[in-house]
Coordinates of C-alpha atoms in Angstrom, one line a residue:
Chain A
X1 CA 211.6 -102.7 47.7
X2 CA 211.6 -106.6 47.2
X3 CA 210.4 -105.8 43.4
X4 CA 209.0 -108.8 42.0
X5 CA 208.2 -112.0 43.8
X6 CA 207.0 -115.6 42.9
X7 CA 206.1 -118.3 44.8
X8 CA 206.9 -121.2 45.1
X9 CA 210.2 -121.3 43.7
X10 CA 210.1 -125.1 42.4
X11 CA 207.2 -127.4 42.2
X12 CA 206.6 -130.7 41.2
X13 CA 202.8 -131.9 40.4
X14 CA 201.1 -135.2 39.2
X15 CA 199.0 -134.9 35.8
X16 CA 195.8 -133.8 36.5
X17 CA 196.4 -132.0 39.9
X18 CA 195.7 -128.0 40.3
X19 CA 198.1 -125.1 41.6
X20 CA 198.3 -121.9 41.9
X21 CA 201.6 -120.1 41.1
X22 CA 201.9 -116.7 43.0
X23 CA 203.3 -113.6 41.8
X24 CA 203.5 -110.1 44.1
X25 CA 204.7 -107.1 43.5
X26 CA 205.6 -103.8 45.4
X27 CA 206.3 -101.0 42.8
X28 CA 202.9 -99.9 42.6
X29 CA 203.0 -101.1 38.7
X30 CA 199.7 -101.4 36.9
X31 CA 201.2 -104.5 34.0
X32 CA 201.4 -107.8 35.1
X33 CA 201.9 -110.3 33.0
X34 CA 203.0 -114.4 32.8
X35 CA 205.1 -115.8 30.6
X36 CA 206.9 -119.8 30.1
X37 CA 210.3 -119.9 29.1
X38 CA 211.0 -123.8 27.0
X39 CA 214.1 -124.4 25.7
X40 CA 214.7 -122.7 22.4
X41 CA 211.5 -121.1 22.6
X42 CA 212.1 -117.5 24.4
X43 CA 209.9 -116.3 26.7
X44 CA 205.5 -116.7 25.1
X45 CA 203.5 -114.4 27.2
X46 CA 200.5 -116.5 28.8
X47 CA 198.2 -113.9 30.3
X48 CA 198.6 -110.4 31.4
X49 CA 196.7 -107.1 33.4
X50 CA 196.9 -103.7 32.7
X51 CA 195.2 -102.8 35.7
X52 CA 193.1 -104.3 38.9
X53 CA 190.4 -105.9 38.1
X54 CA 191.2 -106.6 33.5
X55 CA 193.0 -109.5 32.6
X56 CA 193.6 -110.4 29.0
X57 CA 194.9 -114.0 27.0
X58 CA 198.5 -114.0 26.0
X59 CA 200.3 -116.2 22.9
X60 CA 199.6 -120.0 25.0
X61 CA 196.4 -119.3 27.3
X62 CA 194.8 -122.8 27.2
X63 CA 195.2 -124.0 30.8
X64 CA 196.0 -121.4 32.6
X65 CA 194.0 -118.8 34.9
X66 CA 194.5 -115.1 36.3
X67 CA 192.7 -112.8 38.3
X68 CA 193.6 -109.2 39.1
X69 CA 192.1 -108.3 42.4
X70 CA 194.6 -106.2 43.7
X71 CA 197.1 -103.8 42.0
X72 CA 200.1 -105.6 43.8
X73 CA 198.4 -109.3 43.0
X74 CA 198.7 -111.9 39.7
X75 CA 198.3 -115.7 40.6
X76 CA 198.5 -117.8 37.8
X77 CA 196.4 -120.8 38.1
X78 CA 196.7 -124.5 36.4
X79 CA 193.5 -126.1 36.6
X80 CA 194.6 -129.6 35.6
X81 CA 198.2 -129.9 35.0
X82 CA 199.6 -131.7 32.1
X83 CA 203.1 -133.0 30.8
X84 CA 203.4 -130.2 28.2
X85 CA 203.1 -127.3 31.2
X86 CA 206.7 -128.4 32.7
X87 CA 208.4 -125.1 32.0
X88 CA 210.0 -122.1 33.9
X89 CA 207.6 -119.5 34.8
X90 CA 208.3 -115.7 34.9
X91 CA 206.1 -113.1 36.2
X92 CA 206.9 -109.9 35.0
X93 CA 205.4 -106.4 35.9
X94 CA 206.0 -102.6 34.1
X95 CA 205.3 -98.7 35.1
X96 CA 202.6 -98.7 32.1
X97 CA 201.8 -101.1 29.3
X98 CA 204.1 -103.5 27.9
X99 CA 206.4 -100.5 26.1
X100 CA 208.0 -100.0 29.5
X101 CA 211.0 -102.0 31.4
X102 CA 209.4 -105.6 32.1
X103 CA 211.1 -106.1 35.7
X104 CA 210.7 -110.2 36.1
X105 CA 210.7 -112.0 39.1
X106 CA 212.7 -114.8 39.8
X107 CA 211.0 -117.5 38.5
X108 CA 209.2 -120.8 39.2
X109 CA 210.4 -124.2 37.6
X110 CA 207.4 -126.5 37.4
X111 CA 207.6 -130.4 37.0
X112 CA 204.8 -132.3 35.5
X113 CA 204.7 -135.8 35.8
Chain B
X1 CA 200.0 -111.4 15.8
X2 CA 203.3 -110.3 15.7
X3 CA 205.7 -112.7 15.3
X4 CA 209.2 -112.2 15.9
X5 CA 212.2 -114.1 14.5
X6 CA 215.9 -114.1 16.2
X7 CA 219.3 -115.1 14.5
X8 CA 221.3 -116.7 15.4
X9 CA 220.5 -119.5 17.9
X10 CA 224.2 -119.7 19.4
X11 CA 226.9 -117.6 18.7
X12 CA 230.6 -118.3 20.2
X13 CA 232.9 -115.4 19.9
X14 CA 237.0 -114.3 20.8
X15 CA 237.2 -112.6 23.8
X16 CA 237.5 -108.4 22.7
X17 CA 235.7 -109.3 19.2
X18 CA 232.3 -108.2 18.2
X19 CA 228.6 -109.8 18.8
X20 CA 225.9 -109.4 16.4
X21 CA 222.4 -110.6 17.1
X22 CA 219.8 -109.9 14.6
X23 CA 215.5 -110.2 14.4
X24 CA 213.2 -109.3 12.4
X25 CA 209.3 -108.8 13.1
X26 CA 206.3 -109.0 11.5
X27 CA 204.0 -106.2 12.3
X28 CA 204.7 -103.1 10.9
X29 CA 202.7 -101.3 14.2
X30 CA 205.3 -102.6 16.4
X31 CA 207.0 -99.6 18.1
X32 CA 209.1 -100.5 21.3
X33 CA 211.7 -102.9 20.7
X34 CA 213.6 -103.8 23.9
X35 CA 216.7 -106.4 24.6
X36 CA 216.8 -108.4 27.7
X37 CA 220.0 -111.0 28.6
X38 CA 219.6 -113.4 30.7
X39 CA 222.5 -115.1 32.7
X40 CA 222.1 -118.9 33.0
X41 CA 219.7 -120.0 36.1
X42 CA 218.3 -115.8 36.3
X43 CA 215.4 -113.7 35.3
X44 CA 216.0 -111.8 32.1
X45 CA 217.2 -108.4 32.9
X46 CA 216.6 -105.3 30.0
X47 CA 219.5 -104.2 28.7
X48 CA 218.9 -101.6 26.3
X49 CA 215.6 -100.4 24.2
X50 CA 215.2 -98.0 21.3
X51 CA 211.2 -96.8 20.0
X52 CA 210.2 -96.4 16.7
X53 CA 211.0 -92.8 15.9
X54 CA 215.3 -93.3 16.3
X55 CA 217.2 -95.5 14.1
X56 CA 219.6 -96.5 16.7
X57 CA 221.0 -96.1 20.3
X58 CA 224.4 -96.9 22.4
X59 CA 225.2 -97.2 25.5
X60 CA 228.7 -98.0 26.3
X61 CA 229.7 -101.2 24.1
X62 CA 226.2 -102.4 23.5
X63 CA 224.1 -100.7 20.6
X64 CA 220.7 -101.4 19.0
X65 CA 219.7 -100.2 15.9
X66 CA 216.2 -100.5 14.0
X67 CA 215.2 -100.4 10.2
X68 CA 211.7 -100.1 10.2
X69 CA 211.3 -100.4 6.8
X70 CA 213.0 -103.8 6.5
X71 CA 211.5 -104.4 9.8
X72 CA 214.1 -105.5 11.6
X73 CA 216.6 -104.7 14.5
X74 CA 219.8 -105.7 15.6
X75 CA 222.0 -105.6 18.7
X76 CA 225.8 -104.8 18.8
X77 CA 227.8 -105.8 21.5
X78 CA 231.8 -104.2 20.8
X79 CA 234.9 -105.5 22.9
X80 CA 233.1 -109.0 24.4
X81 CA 234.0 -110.0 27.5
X82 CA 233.6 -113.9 29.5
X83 CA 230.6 -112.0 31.6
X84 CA 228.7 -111.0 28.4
X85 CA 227.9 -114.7 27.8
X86 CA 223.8 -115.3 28.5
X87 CA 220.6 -115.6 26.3
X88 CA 220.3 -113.0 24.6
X89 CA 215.9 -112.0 23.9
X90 CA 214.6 -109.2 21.4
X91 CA 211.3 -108.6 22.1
X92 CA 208.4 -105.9 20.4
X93 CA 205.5 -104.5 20.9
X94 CA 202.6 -103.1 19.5
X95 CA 200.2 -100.8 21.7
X96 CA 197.5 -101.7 19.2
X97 CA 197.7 -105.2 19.4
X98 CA 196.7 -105.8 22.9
X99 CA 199.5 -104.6 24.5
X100 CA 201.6 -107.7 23.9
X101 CA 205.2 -107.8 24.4
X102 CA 206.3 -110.9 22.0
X103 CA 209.9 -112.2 22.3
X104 CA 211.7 -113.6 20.4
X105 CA 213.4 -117.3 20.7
X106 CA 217.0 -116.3 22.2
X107 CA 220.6 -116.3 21.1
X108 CA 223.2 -118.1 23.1
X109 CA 226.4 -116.4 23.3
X110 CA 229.4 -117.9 24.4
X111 CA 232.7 -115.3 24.9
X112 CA 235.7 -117.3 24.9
X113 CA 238.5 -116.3 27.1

């Protein structure tokens, strides 16, 4: 199993411009969720899926989009990137809801300028 | 929300002494409580858990225990070594509280040789 994968793995954008951050999985887990790691600020949970198809807001949603079309699926999307979304992103998925292991996936460090 | 609070920020130990990493939470609902290190430039990785109903739980020299009623938990690492040095993240979560896993902001530790 490859486990938890995220594309790309660094990216820088121009303020204003629109990405999609992509996040797979192959364990067959129905949570998904995105978080940003800042420095001194742990890991705040953006969005998150308990299932295909339901999506739900996080701690810092403003900005950001998901959709849960497939079980294995959670692109995060930035519809007009600004300064204060340069941050690590993680991708995260679990067996059932959040009270499981969160296995994360590698990360993607995004650049805003 | 819950809101969860981590002490200290950076702690810098002896090689072979102890580690003690406290946090405290705010919702009383909150019953999964899971630690996760992360080693600089990784994803987090969980290290140990412990659920509402038991007071605390080992596993080798790490150890976790929980006091519900002061709402707050605490990791014990025994016998530090140079490769225990990371981030340190509590986390909990409430089930009904939409399934939020909230972290909180991280302790450095730093095991001197």
């Amino acid at each position: 199993n490859a486990g938890v994968t995220q594309t790309p793995k660094f990216q820088v954008l121009k303020t204003g411009q629109s990405m999609t951050l992509q996040c797979a999985q192959d364990m067959n887990h129905e949570y998904m969720s995105w978080y940003r790691q800042d420095p001194g600020m742990g890991l705040r949970l953006i969005h998150y899926s308990v299932g295909a198809g339901i999506t739900d807001q996080g701690e810092v949603p403003n900005g950001y989009n998901v959709s849960r079309s497939t079980t294995e699926d959670f692109p995060l999307r930035l519809l007009s990137a600004a300064p204060s979304q340069t941050s690590v992103y993680f991708c995260a998925s679990s067996v059932g809801q959040g009270f499981d292991e969160q296995y994360f996936g590698p990360g993607t460090r995004l650049t805003v300028t | 929300g819950e809101n969860v609070e981590q002490h200290p920020s950076t702690l810098s130990v002896q090689e072979g002494d102890s580690a003690v990493i406290k946090c405290t939470y705010s919702d009383s609902a909150s019953n999964y409580f899971p630690w996760y290190k992360q080693e600089l430039g990784k994803r987090p990785q969980l290290i140990i858990d412990i659920r509402s109903n038991v007071g605390e739980k080992k596993d080798q020299r790490i150890a976790v225990t929980l006091n519900k009623t002061a709402k707050h938990f605490s990791l014990h690492i025994t016998e530090t070594q140079p490769e225990d040095s990371a981030v340190y993240f509590c986390a909990a979560f409430d089930n009904n509280a939409g399934n939020m896993l909230t972290f909180g902001g991280g302790t450095r530790l730093m095991v001197k040789p």
